[in-house]
Amino acid sequence: KPTLPKPEETPKELRPLIHDLTNILGIIRTKAEEYQLNIEEGIYKSKSKEELTQIALEVMKVVIKSIDRASEITQSLSKVIKKKK
């Protein structure tokens, strides 16, 4: 397992990408957690199958879009790291 540098040791050109990646992971977690809590708290009990499908679809759209963006960021990080070598 590679050791991670301390935040202050992170090269300045990587910081915005890392910040964006952290935000994206937060979006994914928030959406998934919100969906899970709503199920656990029974908020969706009165929803029809079609409504539940639509809600799940909206969550998945956000997750997929976020993962696509995270993938772009990791590619950018890779390019920056390769230039440093």
PDB file of N, CA, C and O in Angstrom, residues 19-80:
ATOM      1  N   HIS A  19      -8.808  18.206  -4.804  1.00  0.00           N
ATOM      2  CA  HIS A  19      -9.988  18.858  -4.215  1.00  0.00           C
ATOM      3  C   HIS A  19     -11.250  18.467  -4.982  1.00  0.00           C
ATOM      4  O   HIS A  19     -12.271  18.093  -4.378  1.00  0.00           O
ATOM      5  N   ASP A  20     -11.189  18.532  -6.314  1.00  0.00           N
ATOM      6  CA  ASP A  20     -12.344  18.154  -7.138  1.00  0.00           C
ATOM      7  C   ASP A  20     -12.723  16.690  -6.920  1.00  0.00           C
ATOM      8  O   ASP A  20     -13.902  16.353  -6.813  1.00  0.00           O
ATOM      9  N   LEU A  21     -11.733  15.830  -6.864  1.00  0.00           N
ATOM     10  CA  LEU A  21     -11.989  14.406  -6.667  1.00  0.00           C
ATOM     11  C   LEU A  21     -12.652  14.155  -5.311  1.00  0.00           C
ATOM     12  O   LEU A  21     -13.606  13.382  -5.205  1.00  0.00           O
ATOM     13  N   THR A  22     -12.179  14.845  -4.298  1.00  0.00           N
ATOM     14  CA  THR A  22     -12.777  14.727  -2.964  1.00  0.00           C
ATOM     15  C   THR A  22     -14.239  15.182  -2.985  1.00  0.00           C
ATOM     16  O   THR A  22     -15.114  14.533  -2.395  1.00  0.00           O
ATOM     17  N   ASN A  23     -14.511  16.284  -3.671  1.00  0.00           N
ATOM     18  CA  ASN A  23     -15.895  16.766  -3.779  1.00  0.00           C
ATOM     19  C   ASN A  23     -16.788  15.756  -4.490  1.00  0.00           C
ATOM     20  O   ASN A  23     -17.934  15.523  -4.075  1.00  0.00           O
ATOM     21  N   ILE A  24     -16.279  15.160  -5.548  1.00  0.00           N
ATOM     22  CA  ILE A  24     -17.062  14.175  -6.304  1.00  0.00           C
ATOM     23  C   ILE A  24     -17.391  12.968  -5.438  1.00  0.00           C
ATOM     24  O   ILE A  24     -18.525  12.473  -5.442  1.00  0.00           O
ATOM     25  N   LEU A  25     -16.409  12.496  -4.687  1.00  0.00           N
ATOM     26  CA  LEU A  25     -16.667  11.369  -3.790  1.00  0.00           C
ATOM     27  C   LEU A  25     -17.712  11.736  -2.742  1.00  0.00           C
ATOM     28  O   LEU A  25     -18.558  10.909  -2.373  1.00  0.00           O
ATOM     29  N   GLY A  26     -17.682  12.974  -2.287  1.00  0.00           N
ATOM     30  CA  GLY A  26     -18.698  13.443  -1.336  1.00  0.00           C
ATOM     31  C   GLY A  26     -20.090  13.445  -1.945  1.00  0.00           C
ATOM     32  O   GLY A  26     -21.070  13.092  -1.279  1.00  0.00           O
ATOM     33  N   ILE A  27     -20.188  13.838  -3.210  1.00  0.00           N
ATOM     34  CA  ILE A  27     -21.486  13.840  -3.908  1.00  0.00           C
ATOM     35  C   ILE A  27     -22.024  12.413  -3.999  1.00  0.00           C
ATOM     36  O   ILE A  27     -23.201  12.156  -3.708  1.00  0.00           O
ATOM     37  N   ILE A  28     -21.171  11.478  -4.395  1.00  0.00           N
ATOM     38  CA  ILE A  28     -21.598  10.086  -4.525  1.00  0.00           C
ATOM     39  C   ILE A  28     -22.057   9.548  -3.178  1.00  0.00           C
ATOM     40  O   ILE A  28     -23.119   8.936  -3.068  1.00  0.00           O
ATOM     41  N   ARG A  29     -21.274   9.788  -2.153  1.00  0.00           N
ATOM     42  CA  ARG A  29     -21.630   9.298  -0.824  1.00  0.00           C
ATOM     43  C   ARG A  29     -22.946   9.910  -0.338  1.00  0.00           C
ATOM     44  O   ARG A  29     -23.806   9.221   0.201  1.00  0.00           O
ATOM     45  N   THR A  30     -23.103  11.211  -0.528  1.00  0.00           N
ATOM     46  CA  THR A  30     -24.318  11.890  -0.078  1.00  0.00           C
ATOM     47  C   THR A  30     -25.555  11.316  -0.755  1.00  0.00           C
ATOM     48  O   THR A  30     -26.566  11.044  -0.100  1.00  0.00           O
ATOM     49  N   LYS A  31     -25.489  11.131  -2.074  1.00  0.00           N
ATOM     50  CA  LYS A  31     -26.637  10.597  -2.812  1.00  0.00           C
ATOM     51  C   LYS A  31     -26.984   9.188  -2.347  1.00  0.00           C
ATOM     52  O   LYS A  31     -28.155   8.857  -2.126  1.00  0.00           O
ATOM     53  N   ALA A  32     -25.959   8.342  -2.217  1.00  0.00           N
ATOM     54  CA  ALA A  32     -26.191   6.958  -1.804  1.00  0.00           C
ATOM     55  C   ALA A  32     -26.719   6.893  -0.372  1.00  0.00           C
ATOM     56  O   ALA A  32     -27.663   6.147  -0.081  1.00  0.00           O
ATOM     57  N   GLU A  33     -26.125   7.687   0.504  1.00  0.00           N
ATOM     58  CA  GLU A  33     -26.546   7.700   1.901  1.00  0.00           C
ATOM     59  C   GLU A  33     -27.975   8.231   2.050  1.00  0.00           C
ATOM     60  O   GLU A  33     -28.775   7.686   2.821  1.00  0.00           O
ATOM     61  N   GLU A  34     -28.296   9.275   1.309  1.00  0.00           N
ATOM     62  CA  GLU A  34     -29.646   9.839   1.354  1.00  0.00           C
ATOM     63  C   GLU A  34     -30.679   8.796   0.915  1.00  0.00           C
ATOM     64  O   GLU A  34     -31.708   8.610   1.570  1.00  0.00           O
ATOM     65  N   TYR A  35     -30.372   8.092  -0.158  1.00  0.00           N
ATOM     66  CA  TYR A  35     -31.269   7.046  -0.663  1.00  0.00           C
ATOM     67  C   TYR A  35     -31.427   5.943   0.380  1.00  0.00           C
ATOM     68  O   TYR A  35     -32.542   5.513   0.689  1.00  0.00           O
ATOM     69  N   GLN A  36     -30.315   5.502   0.946  1.00  0.00           N
ATOM     70  CA  GLN A  36     -30.344   4.449   1.952  1.00  0.00           C
ATOM     71  C   GLN A  36     -31.155   4.871   3.181  1.00  0.00           C
ATOM     72  O   GLN A  36     -32.000   4.113   3.669  1.00  0.00           O
ATOM     73  N   LEU A  37     -30.911   6.072   3.681  1.00  0.00           N
ATOM     74  CA  LEU A  37     -31.638   6.550   4.862  1.00  0.00           C
ATOM     75  C   LEU A  37     -33.125   6.700   4.589  1.00  0.00           C
ATOM     76  O   LEU A  37     -33.957   6.381   5.458  1.00  0.00           O
ATOM     77  N   ASN A  38     -33.473   7.172   3.415  1.00  0.00           N
ATOM     78  CA  ASN A  38     -34.895   7.301   3.072  1.00  0.00           C
ATOM     79  C   ASN A  38     -35.582   5.943   3.058  1.00  0.00           C
ATOM     80  O   ASN A  38     -36.737   5.822   3.479  1.00  0.00           O
ATOM     81  N   ILE A  39     -34.881   4.917   2.583  1.00  0.00           N
ATOM     82  CA  ILE A  39     -35.444   3.569   2.611  1.00  0.00           C
ATOM     83  C   ILE A  39     -35.595   3.100   4.060  1.00  0.00           C
ATOM     84  O   ILE A  39     -36.659   2.621   4.460  1.00  0.00           O
ATOM     85  N   GLU A  40     -34.520   3.241   4.837  1.00  0.00           N
ATOM     86  CA  GLU A  40     -34.532   2.784   6.234  1.00  0.00           C
ATOM     87  C   GLU A  40     -35.584   3.496   7.077  1.00  0.00           C
ATOM     88  O   GLU A  40     -36.168   2.895   7.974  1.00  0.00           O
ATOM     89  N   GLU A  41     -35.834   4.766   6.779  1.00  0.00           N
ATOM     90  CA  GLU A  41     -36.803   5.541   7.553  1.00  0.00           C
ATOM     91  C   GLU A  41     -38.225   5.406   7.019  1.00  0.00           C
ATOM     92  O   GLU A  41     -39.147   6.017   7.536  1.00  0.00           O
ATOM     93  N   GLY A  42     -38.395   4.626   5.951  1.00  0.00           N
ATOM     94  CA  GLY A  42     -39.732   4.372   5.415  1.00  0.00           C
ATOM     95  C   GLY A  42     -40.306   5.509   4.597  1.00  0.00           C
ATOM     96  O   GLY A  42     -41.514   5.534   4.321  1.00  0.00           O
ATOM     97  N   ILE A  43     -39.484   6.444   4.189  1.00  0.00           N
ATOM     98  CA  ILE A  43     -39.965   7.596   3.422  1.00  0.00           C
ATOM     99  C   ILE A  43     -40.546   7.159   2.083  1.00  0.00           C
ATOM    100  O   ILE A  43     -41.455   7.787   1.546  1.00  0.00           O
ATOM    101  N   TYR A  44     -40.041   6.047   1.539  1.00  0.00           N
ATOM    102  CA  TYR A  44     -40.502   5.582   0.232  1.00  0.00           C
ATOM    103  C   TYR A  44     -41.634   4.558   0.312  1.00  0.00           C
ATOM    104  O   TYR A  44     -42.069   4.046  -0.708  1.00  0.00           O
ATOM    105  N   LYS A  45     -42.128   4.272   1.508  1.00  0.00           N
ATOM    106  CA  LYS A  45     -43.153   3.234   1.660  1.00  0.00           C
ATOM    107  C   LYS A  45     -44.397   3.476   0.814  1.00  0.00           C
ATOM    108  O   LYS A  45     -44.974   2.537   0.287  1.00  0.00           O
ATOM    109  N   SER A  46     -44.793   4.712   0.698  1.00  0.00           N
ATOM    110  CA  SER A  46     -46.016   5.026  -0.045  1.00  0.00           C
ATOM    111  C   SER A  46     -45.782   5.189  -1.544  1.00  0.00           C
ATOM    112  O   SER A  46     -46.720   5.429  -2.301  1.00  0.00           O
ATOM    113  N   LYS A  47     -44.548   5.040  -1.979  1.00  0.00           N
ATOM    114  CA  LYS A  47     -44.219   5.227  -3.391  1.00  0.00           C
ATOM    115  C   LYS A  47     -44.562   3.986  -4.196  1.00  0.00           C
ATOM    116  O   LYS A  47     -44.436   2.860  -3.734  1.00  0.00           O
ATOM    117  N   SER A  48     -44.994   4.215  -5.421  1.00  0.00           N
ATOM    118  CA  SER A  48     -45.270   3.096  -6.325  1.00  0.00           C
ATOM    119  C   SER A  48     -43.950   2.533  -6.848  1.00  0.00           C
ATOM    120  O   SER A  48     -42.888   3.155  -6.704  1.00  0.00           O
ATOM    121  N   LYS A  49     -44.031   1.388  -7.467  1.00  0.00           N
ATOM    122  CA  LYS A  49     -42.842   0.770  -8.052  1.00  0.00           C
ATOM    123  C   LYS A  49     -42.216   1.701  -9.101  1.00  0.00           C
ATOM    124  O   LYS A  49     -40.988   1.830  -9.181  1.00  0.00           O
ATOM    125  N   GLU A  50     -43.055   2.348  -9.879  1.00  0.00           N
ATOM    126  CA  GLU A  50     -42.573   3.268 -10.909  1.00  0.00           C
ATOM    127  C   GLU A  50     -41.861   4.475 -10.289  1.00  0.00           C
ATOM    128  O   GLU A  50     -40.835   4.923 -10.782  1.00  0.00           O
ATOM    129  N   GLU A  51     -42.428   5.003  -9.206  1.00  0.00           N
ATOM    130  CA  GLU A  51     -41.809   6.142  -8.521  1.00  0.00           C
ATOM    131  C   GLU A  51     -40.455   5.744  -7.928  1.00  0.00           C
ATOM    132  O   GLU A  51     -39.481   6.499  -8.022  1.00  0.00           O
ATOM    133  N   LEU A  52     -40.398   4.559  -7.314  1.00  0.00           N
ATOM    134  CA  LEU A  52     -39.139   4.075  -6.749  1.00  0.00           C
ATOM    135  C   LEU A  52     -38.088   3.880  -7.827  1.00  0.00           C
ATOM    136  O   LEU A  52     -36.912   4.207  -7.634  1.00  0.00           O
ATOM    137  N   THR A  53     -38.518   3.359  -8.957  1.00  0.00           N
ATOM    138  CA  THR A  53     -37.594   3.176 -10.080  1.00  0.00           C
ATOM    139  C   THR A  53     -37.062   4.523 -10.542  1.00  0.00           C
ATOM    140  O   THR A  53     -35.867   4.672 -10.810  1.00  0.00           O
ATOM    141  N   GLN A  54     -37.920   5.520 -10.631  1.00  0.00           N
ATOM    142  CA  GLN A  54     -37.508   6.861 -11.058  1.00  0.00           C
ATOM    143  C   GLN A  54     -36.536   7.484 -10.059  1.00  0.00           C
ATOM    144  O   GLN A  54     -35.535   8.099 -10.456  1.00  0.00           O
ATOM    145  N   ILE A  55     -36.804   7.318  -8.777  1.00  0.00           N
ATOM    146  CA  ILE A  55     -35.911   7.848  -7.743  1.00  0.00           C
ATOM    147  C   ILE A  55     -34.542   7.182  -7.856  1.00  0.00           C
ATOM    148  O   ILE A  55     -33.502   7.855  -7.846  1.00  0.00           O
ATOM    149  N   ALA A  56     -34.529   5.855  -7.970  1.00  0.00           N
ATOM    150  CA  ALA A  56     -33.266   5.128  -8.099  1.00  0.00           C
ATOM    151  C   ALA A  56     -32.526   5.546  -9.367  1.00  0.00           C
ATOM    152  O   ALA A  56     -31.299   5.698  -9.362  1.00  0.00           O
ATOM    153  N   LEU A  57     -33.263   5.752 -10.447  1.00  0.00           N
ATOM    154  CA  LEU A  57     -32.662   6.175 -11.709  1.00  0.00           C
ATOM    155  C   LEU A  57     -31.976   7.531 -11.564  1.00  0.00           C
ATOM    156  O   LEU A  57     -30.861   7.734 -12.062  1.00  0.00           O
ATOM    157  N   GLU A  58     -32.617   8.454 -10.870  1.00  0.00           N
ATOM    158  CA  GLU A  58     -32.027   9.778 -10.657  1.00  0.00           C
ATOM    159  C   GLU A  58     -30.749   9.686  -9.823  1.00  0.00           C
ATOM    160  O   GLU A  58     -29.763  10.370 -10.116  1.00  0.00           O
ATOM    161  N   VAL A  59     -30.762   8.829  -8.804  1.00  0.00           N
ATOM    162  CA  VAL A  59     -29.558   8.637  -8.000  1.00  0.00           C
ATOM    163  C   VAL A  59     -28.445   8.066  -8.873  1.00  0.00           C
ATOM    164  O   VAL A  59     -27.301   8.536  -8.842  1.00  0.00           O
ATOM    165  N   MET A  60     -28.763   7.071  -9.674  1.00  0.00           N
ATOM    166  CA  MET A  60     -27.767   6.437 -10.533  1.00  0.00           C
ATOM    167  C   MET A  60     -27.207   7.412 -11.570  1.00  0.00           C
ATOM    168  O   MET A  60     -26.018   7.388 -11.873  1.00  0.00           O
ATOM    169  N   LYS A  61     -28.045   8.307 -12.090  1.00  0.00           N
ATOM    170  CA  LYS A  61     -27.567   9.309 -13.049  1.00  0.00           C
ATOM    171  C   LYS A  61     -26.497  10.197 -12.416  1.00  0.00           C
ATOM    172  O   LYS A  61     -25.464  10.483 -13.032  1.00  0.00           O
ATOM    173  N   VAL A  62     -26.749  10.629 -11.192  1.00  0.00           N
ATOM    174  CA  VAL A  62     -25.778  11.476 -10.488  1.00  0.00           C
ATOM    175  C   VAL A  62     -24.496  10.696 -10.222  1.00  0.00           C
ATOM    176  O   VAL A  62     -23.392  11.208 -10.426  1.00  0.00           O
ATOM    177  N   VAL A  63     -24.639   9.450  -9.773  1.00  0.00           N
ATOM    178  CA  VAL A  63     -23.468   8.622  -9.476  1.00  0.00           C
ATOM    179  C   VAL A  63     -22.645   8.383 -10.741  1.00  0.00           C
ATOM    180  O   VAL A  63     -21.419   8.550 -10.739  1.00  0.00           O
ATOM    181  N   ILE A  64     -23.290   8.023 -11.834  1.00  0.00           N
ATOM    182  CA  ILE A  64     -22.575   7.753 -13.087  1.00  0.00           C
ATOM    183  C   ILE A  64     -21.872   9.008 -13.598  1.00  0.00           C
ATOM    184  O   ILE A  64     -20.700   8.957 -13.993  1.00  0.00           O
ATOM    185  N   LYS A  65     -22.556  10.134 -13.567  1.00  0.00           N
ATOM    186  CA  LYS A  65     -21.946  11.392 -14.005  1.00  0.00           C
ATOM    187  C   LYS A  65     -20.738  11.732 -13.127  1.00  0.00           C
ATOM    188  O   LYS A  65     -19.692  12.157 -13.626  1.00  0.00           O
ATOM    189  N   SER A  66     -20.871  11.510 -11.837  1.00  0.00           N
ATOM    190  CA  SER A  66     -19.782  11.792 -10.909  1.00  0.00           C
ATOM    191  C   SER A  66     -18.590  10.864 -11.144  1.00  0.00           C
ATOM    192  O   SER A  66     -17.437  11.293 -11.100  1.00  0.00           O
ATOM    193  N   ILE A  67     -18.870   9.594 -11.397  1.00  0.00           N
ATOM    194  CA  ILE A  67     -17.795   8.634 -11.666  1.00  0.00           C
ATOM    195  C   ILE A  67     -17.077   8.990 -12.967  1.00  0.00           C
ATOM    196  O   ILE A  67     -15.843   8.920 -13.040  1.00  0.00           O
ATOM    197  N   ASP A  68     -17.827   9.399 -13.974  1.00  0.00           N
ATOM    198  CA  ASP A  68     -17.205   9.819 -15.231  1.00  0.00           C
ATOM    199  C   ASP A  68     -16.270  11.003 -15.003  1.00  0.00           C
ATOM    200  O   ASP A  68     -15.154  11.043 -15.530  1.00  0.00           O
ATOM    201  N   ARG A  69     -16.704  11.954 -14.214  1.00  0.00           N
ATOM    202  CA  ARG A  69     -15.870  13.128 -13.912  1.00  0.00           C
ATOM    203  C   ARG A  69     -14.642  12.710 -13.100  1.00  0.00           C
ATOM    204  O   ARG A  69     -13.532  13.187 -13.348  1.00  0.00           O
ATOM    205  N   ALA A  70     -14.828  11.809 -12.138  1.00  0.00           N
ATOM    206  CA  ALA A  70     -13.699  11.331 -11.337  1.00  0.00           C
ATOM    207  C   ALA A  70     -12.680  10.625 -12.218  1.00  0.00           C
ATOM    208  O   ALA A  70     -11.468  10.770 -12.019  1.00  0.00           O
ATOM    209  N   SER A  71     -13.151   9.900 -13.193  1.00  0.00           N
ATOM    210  CA  SER A  71     -12.258   9.222 -14.129  1.00  0.00           C
ATOM    211  C   SER A  71     -11.433  10.230 -14.926  1.00  0.00           C
ATOM    212  O   SER A  71     -10.229  10.044 -15.121  1.00  0.00           O
ATOM    213  N   GLU A  72     -12.070  11.305 -15.368  1.00  0.00           N
ATOM    214  CA  GLU A  72     -11.352  12.370 -16.078  1.00  0.00           C
ATOM    215  C   GLU A  72     -10.268  12.982 -15.188  1.00  0.00           C
ATOM    216  O   GLU A  72      -9.152  13.250 -15.645  1.00  0.00           O
ATOM    217  N   ILE A  73     -10.601  13.186 -13.937  1.00  0.00           N
ATOM    218  CA  ILE A  73      -9.648  13.784 -13.007  1.00  0.00           C
ATOM    219  C   ILE A  73      -8.465  12.855 -12.764  1.00  0.00           C
ATOM    220  O   ILE A  73      -7.310  13.298 -12.741  1.00  0.00           O
ATOM    221  N   THR A  74      -8.724  11.550 -12.611  1.00  0.00           N
ATOM    222  CA  THR A  74      -7.613  10.625 -12.389  1.00  0.00           C
ATOM    223  C   THR A  74      -6.697  10.577 -13.613  1.00  0.00           C
ATOM    224  O   THR A  74      -5.479  10.443 -13.471  1.00  0.00           O
ATOM    225  N   GLN A  75      -7.262  10.705 -14.792  1.00  0.00           N
ATOM    226  CA  GLN A  75      -6.430  10.767 -16.000  1.00  0.00           C
ATOM    227  C   GLN A  75      -5.570  12.029 -15.992  1.00  0.00           C
ATOM    228  O   GLN A  75      -4.389  11.990 -16.359  1.00  0.00           O
ATOM    229  N   SER A  76      -6.148  13.142 -15.577  1.00  0.00           N
ATOM    230  CA  SER A  76      -5.383  14.387 -15.477  1.00  0.00           C
ATOM    231  C   SER A  76      -4.278  14.261 -14.427  1.00  0.00           C
ATOM    232  O   SER A  76      -3.152  14.719 -14.651  1.00  0.00           O
ATOM    233  N   LEU A  77      -4.604  13.658 -13.287  1.00  0.00           N
ATOM    234  CA  LEU A  77      -3.593  13.437 -12.257  1.00  0.00           C
ATOM    235  C   LEU A  77      -2.440  12.593 -12.797  1.00  0.00           C
ATOM    236  O   LEU A  77      -1.269  12.888 -12.572  1.00  0.00           O
ATOM    237  N   SER A  78      -2.785  11.568 -13.528  1.00  0.00           N
ATOM    238  CA  SER A  78      -1.772  10.677 -14.107  1.00  0.00           C
ATOM    239  C   SER A  78      -0.842  11.441 -15.042  1.00  0.00           C
ATOM    240  O   SER A  78       0.380  11.276 -15.008  1.00  0.00           O
ATOM    241  N   LYS A  79      -1.411  12.312 -15.875  1.00  0.00           N
ATOM    242  CA  LYS A  79      -0.605  13.111 -16.801  1.00  0.00           C
ATOM    243  C   LYS A  79       0.345  14.040 -16.055  1.00  0.00           C
ATOM    244  O   LYS A  79       1.510  14.173 -16.428  1.00  0.00           O
ATOM    245  N   VAL A  80      -0.155  14.675 -15.014  1.00  0.00           N
ATOM    246  CA  VAL A  80       0.671  15.596 -14.235  1.00  0.00           C
ATOM    247  C   VAL A  80       1.809  14.824 -13.560  1.00  0.00           C
ATOM    248  O   VAL A  80       2.959  15.269 -13.569  1.00  0.00           O
TER     249      VAL A  80
END
